[in-house]
XYZ file of C-alpha atoms in Angstrom:
433
model
C 118.042 128.792 83.984
C 120.511 131.637 83.785
C 122.348 132.032 80.510
C 125.711 130.318 80.244
C 127.629 129.056 77.234
C 129.774 125.974 77.012
C 132.407 124.985 74.461
C 134.764 122.025 74.470
C 138.266 121.286 73.286
C 139.633 117.777 73.325
C 143.204 116.722 73.849
C 144.675 113.395 72.759
C 142.718 110.533 74.251
C 145.020 108.363 76.311
C 144.895 105.847 79.117
C 143.366 108.403 81.461
C 140.410 108.941 79.124
C 139.817 105.225 78.670
C 139.924 104.692 82.428
C 137.352 107.447 82.921
C 135.091 105.840 80.312
C 135.333 102.445 81.972
C 134.232 103.935 85.292
C 131.429 105.868 83.613
C 130.169 102.924 81.600
C 130.274 100.558 84.559
C 127.838 102.774 86.445
C 130.172 102.991 89.425
C 129.459 106.153 91.399
C 132.457 108.398 91.796
C 133.055 110.457 94.928
C 133.067 114.100 93.851
C 134.485 116.630 96.301
C 134.538 120.430 96.300
C 137.733 121.901 97.714
C 138.307 125.570 98.574
C 141.861 126.586 99.409
C 142.024 129.263 102.121
C 145.478 129.854 103.544
C 145.684 132.304 106.443
C 148.774 134.127 105.220
C 147.341 136.239 102.399
C 149.848 138.993 101.580
C 147.549 141.354 99.637
C 144.651 141.431 102.153
C 145.254 139.847 105.596
C 142.806 136.993 106.265
C 141.107 137.934 103.010
C 139.188 134.661 102.814
C 137.039 135.484 105.863
C 136.837 139.250 105.472
C 133.213 140.379 105.251
C 131.941 141.034 101.718
C 128.385 142.398 101.577
C 127.781 141.036 105.067
C 129.080 137.521 104.376
C 132.605 136.102 104.893
C 134.243 135.983 101.456
C 134.579 132.210 101.583
C 130.903 131.940 102.582
C 129.735 132.958 99.093
C 131.377 129.996 97.338
C 130.609 127.583 100.169
C 126.918 128.448 99.938
C 126.964 127.859 96.175
C 128.803 124.531 96.539
C 126.560 123.195 99.320
C 123.315 124.343 97.677
C 124.311 122.853 94.300
C 123.830 119.366 95.838
C 126.389 118.042 93.356
C 129.139 117.093 95.792
C 129.570 114.108 98.063
C 131.690 116.308 100.323
C 132.619 119.990 100.557
C 135.988 120.903 102.052
C 138.049 123.930 103.021
C 141.815 123.492 103.159
C 143.395 125.894 105.634
C 146.164 126.418 108.150
C 144.328 129.002 110.273
C 142.023 128.501 113.267
C 139.658 131.398 112.453
C 139.191 130.243 108.858
C 138.476 126.727 110.142
C 135.727 128.087 112.424
C 134.079 130.012 109.593
C 134.327 127.043 107.216
C 132.657 124.744 109.728
C 129.905 127.282 110.375
C 129.155 127.367 106.634
C 128.820 123.588 106.340
C 132.273 122.515 105.165
C 134.627 119.825 106.380
C 138.162 121.004 107.070
C 141.431 119.707 105.650
C 144.073 121.020 108.035
C 146.957 121.433 105.634
C 150.525 120.655 106.634
C 153.246 123.316 107.049
C 154.913 121.946 103.909
C 152.068 123.179 101.702
C 151.324 126.355 103.692
C 154.353 128.355 102.580
C 154.296 131.439 100.374
C 156.049 129.350 97.737
C 153.494 126.487 97.884
C 151.297 126.069 94.828
C 147.599 125.249 94.748
C 148.478 121.923 93.130
C 150.740 121.007 96.084
C 147.833 121.421 98.499
C 145.339 119.635 96.255
C 147.701 116.682 95.898
C 148.094 116.483 99.688
C 144.304 116.534 100.070
C 143.966 113.757 97.478
C 146.525 111.592 99.284
C 144.723 111.993 102.601
C 141.294 111.287 101.075
C 141.719 108.247 98.805
C 137.934 107.823 98.393
C 137.727 111.027 96.334
C 137.691 110.471 92.550
C 136.990 113.965 91.181
C 138.008 117.247 92.816
C 136.502 120.623 92.056
C 138.959 123.294 93.130
C 136.845 126.412 93.776
C 138.519 129.780 94.279
C 137.375 131.547 97.451
C 137.826 134.876 95.644
C 135.007 134.249 93.143
C 131.936 135.377 95.124
C 129.498 135.499 92.183
C 129.612 131.737 91.646
C 126.160 130.115 91.458
C 125.077 126.485 91.931
C 124.013 126.186 88.295
C 127.589 126.935 87.154
C 128.899 123.974 89.141
C 126.060 121.674 88.093
C 126.454 122.350 84.373
C 130.254 122.079 84.471
C 130.171 118.825 86.436
C 127.772 117.295 83.927
C 130.480 117.739 81.297
C 132.517 115.223 83.293
C 129.776 112.863 84.469
C 127.718 112.835 81.254
C 130.120 113.838 78.479
C 133.258 112.034 79.647
C 135.685 114.932 80.019
C 138.534 114.528 82.503
C 139.016 118.214 83.305
C 136.722 121.232 83.032
C 137.653 124.803 83.955
C 135.838 128.135 83.913
C 136.540 130.944 81.461
C 135.125 134.344 80.580
C 135.035 136.124 77.233
C 137.122 139.319 77.131
C 137.366 141.981 74.454
C 140.816 143.367 75.245
C 143.384 144.333 72.618
C 146.756 143.053 73.790
C 150.237 144.415 73.016
C 153.708 142.983 73.526
C 155.431 144.261 76.652
C 158.620 146.271 76.223
C 160.962 146.233 79.197
C 162.093 149.546 80.617
C 165.033 150.852 78.630
C 164.346 148.485 75.749
C 164.815 149.713 72.208
C 162.432 147.272 70.513
C 159.056 148.686 69.495
C 155.946 147.039 70.871
C 153.881 144.804 68.609
C 150.155 143.975 68.568
C 149.377 140.464 69.784
C 145.754 139.950 68.790
C 144.767 142.691 66.365
C 145.642 144.446 63.130
C 145.881 148.169 64.038
C 145.103 149.161 60.448
C 141.858 147.228 60.618
C 140.649 147.486 64.198
C 137.437 145.500 64.591
C 134.348 146.869 66.276
C 133.415 145.053 69.470
C 130.253 143.670 67.904
C 132.298 142.270 65.001
C 134.821 140.470 67.198
C 134.114 137.391 69.296
C 136.846 138.321 71.749
C 139.083 135.822 73.534
C 138.470 133.232 76.227
C 140.436 133.773 79.433
C 140.477 131.672 82.587
C 138.539 133.490 85.300
C 139.734 131.199 88.094
C 136.303 130.401 89.510
C 136.731 126.614 89.449
C 138.736 123.680 88.064
C 137.296 120.157 87.907
C 139.968 117.454 87.662
C 140.084 113.689 88.015
C 142.313 112.070 90.607
C 144.468 110.571 87.850
C 145.333 114.005 86.503
C 146.098 115.425 89.940
C 148.374 112.501 90.766
C 150.253 113.187 87.533
C 150.801 116.784 88.597
C 148.301 118.708 86.444
C 144.828 120.196 86.883
C 144.102 120.462 83.170
C 144.773 117.614 80.788
C 143.507 114.519 79.068
C 140.176 115.207 77.415
C 139.623 118.760 78.568
C 136.898 121.339 78.161
C 136.097 124.850 79.240
C 132.899 126.205 80.732
C 132.130 129.778 79.765
C 130.716 132.069 82.458
C 129.140 135.401 81.634
C 131.171 138.506 82.601
C 128.788 139.586 85.361
C 129.621 136.398 87.294
C 133.381 136.714 86.783
C 134.609 138.616 89.826
C 138.061 138.181 91.323
C 139.557 139.852 94.395
C 143.310 140.253 94.789
C 143.950 143.653 96.373
C 142.060 146.160 98.529
C 140.875 148.291 95.616
C 139.002 145.263 94.220
C 136.820 145.072 97.337
C 134.289 147.925 96.807
C 133.730 146.912 93.176
C 133.272 143.268 94.149
C 130.810 144.250 96.880
C 128.584 146.117 94.438
C 128.808 143.292 91.895
C 127.950 140.568 94.400
C 124.932 142.480 95.688
C 123.583 142.480 92.150
C 124.779 139.154 90.746
C 125.735 137.042 93.781
C 123.959 133.905 94.946
C 121.962 134.488 98.138
C 120.674 130.997 98.853
C 117.805 128.663 98.069
C 115.113 130.589 99.921
C 113.579 133.575 98.174
C 113.993 136.672 100.351
C 110.791 138.326 99.166
C 108.781 136.078 101.516
C 110.154 137.848 104.632
C 107.158 139.215 106.486
C 108.498 139.823 109.977
C 111.672 141.343 111.428
C 112.481 140.599 115.072
C 115.109 143.022 116.349
C 116.782 143.118 119.737
C 116.572 146.459 121.490
C 119.796 146.233 123.484
C 122.892 145.705 121.359
C 121.107 146.166 118.019
C 118.753 149.148 118.020
C 120.786 150.671 120.869
C 124.489 150.399 121.635
C 123.713 148.346 124.746
C 124.246 151.136 127.258
C 121.508 152.141 129.692
C 121.837 155.652 131.126
C 120.364 156.137 134.610
C 119.438 159.588 135.832
C 119.764 160.816 139.424
C 116.071 160.126 139.923
C 116.532 156.521 138.714
C 114.990 157.006 135.268
C 116.477 154.762 132.555
C 117.358 156.204 129.160
C 118.788 154.793 125.912
C 120.027 156.420 122.722
C 118.323 155.539 119.428
C 119.800 156.543 116.071
C 117.383 158.247 113.662
C 118.912 156.281 110.783
C 117.779 153.081 112.462
C 114.227 154.298 113.052
C 114.069 155.376 109.402
C 115.176 151.875 108.378
C 112.326 150.408 110.415
C 109.819 152.710 108.717
C 111.201 151.724 105.293
C 110.424 148.084 106.068
C 106.975 148.918 107.396
C 106.134 150.792 104.184
C 107.031 147.632 102.261
C 104.669 145.515 104.354
C 107.250 143.993 106.702
C 106.129 143.918 110.336
C 108.853 144.881 112.828
C 108.755 143.759 116.477
C 111.376 144.908 118.960
C 112.341 142.282 121.528
C 114.035 142.432 124.896
C 115.350 139.320 126.646
C 114.821 138.298 130.241
C 118.529 138.822 130.962
C 118.398 142.442 129.801
C 114.830 143.751 130.124
C 113.675 147.280 129.397
C 111.287 149.061 131.701
C 107.641 149.460 130.705
C 108.045 153.231 130.427
C 111.050 152.817 128.148
C 109.249 150.185 126.077
C 106.277 152.528 125.646
C 108.551 155.354 124.490
C 110.358 153.076 122.008
C 107.036 151.808 120.676
C 105.775 155.346 120.182
C 108.950 156.490 118.422
C 109.346 153.462 116.120
C 105.742 152.429 115.584
C 106.688 148.904 116.680
C 105.422 146.560 119.328
C 108.010 145.909 122.052
C 107.917 142.386 123.496
C 109.627 141.110 126.607
C 110.979 137.547 126.153
C 112.170 135.108 128.790
C 115.243 132.884 128.727
C 113.769 130.483 126.113
C 114.064 132.951 123.254
C 113.709 130.362 120.475
C 110.612 128.812 122.050
C 108.879 132.140 122.543
C 109.776 133.298 119.041
C 108.366 130.045 117.627
C 105.119 130.589 119.567
C 104.945 134.115 118.180
C 105.445 132.752 114.647
C 102.702 130.159 115.166
C 100.296 132.892 116.236
C 101.036 134.750 113.018
C 101.099 131.562 110.882
C 104.700 132.162 109.791
C 107.590 129.819 108.921
C 111.220 130.510 109.793
C 111.979 131.402 106.159
C 109.498 134.268 106.442
C 111.284 135.749 109.462
C 114.322 138.013 109.638
C 116.108 138.112 112.988
C 118.652 140.592 114.316
C 120.543 139.539 117.417
C 123.805 140.344 119.107
C 125.030 137.543 121.392
C 125.061 133.857 122.347
C 121.362 133.658 123.430
C 120.385 134.663 119.879
C 122.415 131.963 118.092
C 119.559 129.482 117.604
C 117.261 132.109 116.099
C 120.078 133.514 113.941
C 120.637 130.040 112.519
C 116.960 129.258 111.941
C 115.705 132.545 110.489
C 115.434 132.968 106.737
C 117.539 136.128 107.024
C 119.601 137.049 110.068
C 122.112 139.712 111.007
C 124.347 141.009 113.774
C 126.008 144.413 114.293
C 129.689 144.820 113.522
C 130.670 144.714 117.204
C 128.831 141.468 118.025
C 130.902 138.596 119.503
C 132.262 135.901 117.197
C 129.726 133.288 118.320
C 126.899 135.471 116.987
C 128.747 136.548 113.832
C 129.338 132.913 112.838
C 125.625 132.127 113.223
C 124.337 135.119 111.243
C 123.777 135.210 107.502
C 124.696 138.891 107.321
C 127.226 140.851 109.365
C 126.732 144.622 109.345
C 129.479 147.132 108.668
C 127.821 149.421 111.232
C 127.977 148.971 114.982
C 125.020 148.596 117.326
C 123.111 151.848 117.803
C 125.026 153.464 114.934
C 123.047 152.445 111.863
C 123.190 148.618 111.986
C 119.393 148.285 111.921
C 119.170 150.675 108.962
C 121.846 148.680 107.134
C 120.061 145.364 107.686
C 116.750 146.939 106.651
C 118.299 148.096 103.374
C 119.773 144.623 102.873
C 116.343 143.013 103.304
C 114.778 145.459 100.859
C 117.584 144.957 98.338
C 117.074 141.190 98.393
C 113.323 141.625 98.008
C 113.888 143.888 95.017
C 116.389 141.432 93.519
C 113.972 138.524 93.957
C 111.048 140.456 92.480
C 113.189 141.371 89.476
C 114.072 137.711 88.971
C 110.404 136.718 89.232
C 109.548 139.325 86.598
C 112.269 137.980 84.303
C 110.925 134.456 84.785
C 107.415 135.687 83.937
C 108.682 137.388 80.768
C 110.586 134.237 79.812
C 107.533 132.013 80.271
C 105.275 134.379 78.315
C 107.817 134.775 75.512
C 108.818 131.165 75.076
C-alpha cells in the first residue's frame, strides 16, 4: 500500500454525531456517492474539465480513481454542459444536470452539492472530488472513507504538508511593516527540524447529508486525511498544465490492469500511421506518406518485445504492393480485416493466446470503437472524431501521420517502465519486511 498518513481532530460531539453513531451501530448500510463538479464555464481555462491531460480528459483521472476504488454506491458528475456530460458518461459516471441557479459564476460548490442532495434523497454520504486533482488514487478514497464508516467521523477532507514560511501581506501604499506569521526570523528552523503546516489540497471532501443540509462541508466530528506532496496536484491556470502533465505521468493512477502485460499493438494504417490520404500517380500507382518518427516508435516497441501488426479495414483497404512496402519499411505484418473488425481481432488474439488486457489498439473512427473500449490500452490521433476519442483510453497530442504512433508507443513504454518500477518496489518491500 502506498504511504499515506492520517491524523484526526474532533469537534464538539452533538446531535449529528449521535445520529451517525446510531446508523453505524444499527448496521444500516448508507448510500455513499462520489460527486465531481464540472461546470462548463471555467474562466481560467475554457472547458478545463475535459481538456486532455497526458492523453486523458482531466475529469477522467478522478473518475477512474473513484470507479476503481469500488467504495461508492454511485459516481456522479454535476455539469451544465453537453460535452462534459458525454465525457462523464463515457467514463462510467451518472450525470446530475445542474440547474441554471447553481451554474452561475457566483454559485458556490456547496450550492450545487445541496441541490444534488435534494434531488437524490437516498444518498447519505457525499464525497466531493475535485476534477482538478488528477493524481488521486483509489487507496486515498478507500482509507479516507473508512474514517467515516469505521471510525465514526462525520466529515473527512484531504490535506498536504507544506514547508512554507508565511508573512503578513502589506497593501500597496501601506506604511505598516510586514510581520512573520509562522516563524521566528532570528531562529529560522531547518526544514528537517520543522514539521511544516497542514493545508487543504482540495482533492476531496467527505460529508454526511446532515452537514450538507446545514450548509457546511466540514463540521461535527471532523478529521483530515494527509496525502503525500507528490499526489497533491491542482490546476487553475494554463501555466499549471505542463507541470501537472509531467506529475501525472509519474504519480497518476492508470487503472487496475498492469500495463507491462501488453504484448501486441494493433495499429490502423489509414488515419493512424498515415494521415488518411492516398496519393494516386498518373499510372494508377497508390502512395502514402509515413513519418519516420512513427516508424521509429514501432521499432522501439519491437525492441521491448511488443509485437506490432498494422491493420487495414475492408472499407479502406491498401493494395498488396503498398502493404508489402509498409511491411518492409516497418518490419510489421500488414493484415487486411473485413467489416467485423472486433471478431477478426478476437480470432487473431485467440491464435496468439492473448487476452484483451494484453493488447494495445490504435484506431481512428467509429468502426474501431469496440476494440478501443475492449483493449487494455487504446489510443486515437488528435484529429480523430469525437466518437473514437470518447472510446479511447489515451488521446494523442499529435495528428495522424505526424507522430501519433510514436507518441502512443512512448506512452506504452512509459507505463511499462512505471509498472516495472512499482513491481521492483513491491519486491524490495516484501524482502525487507
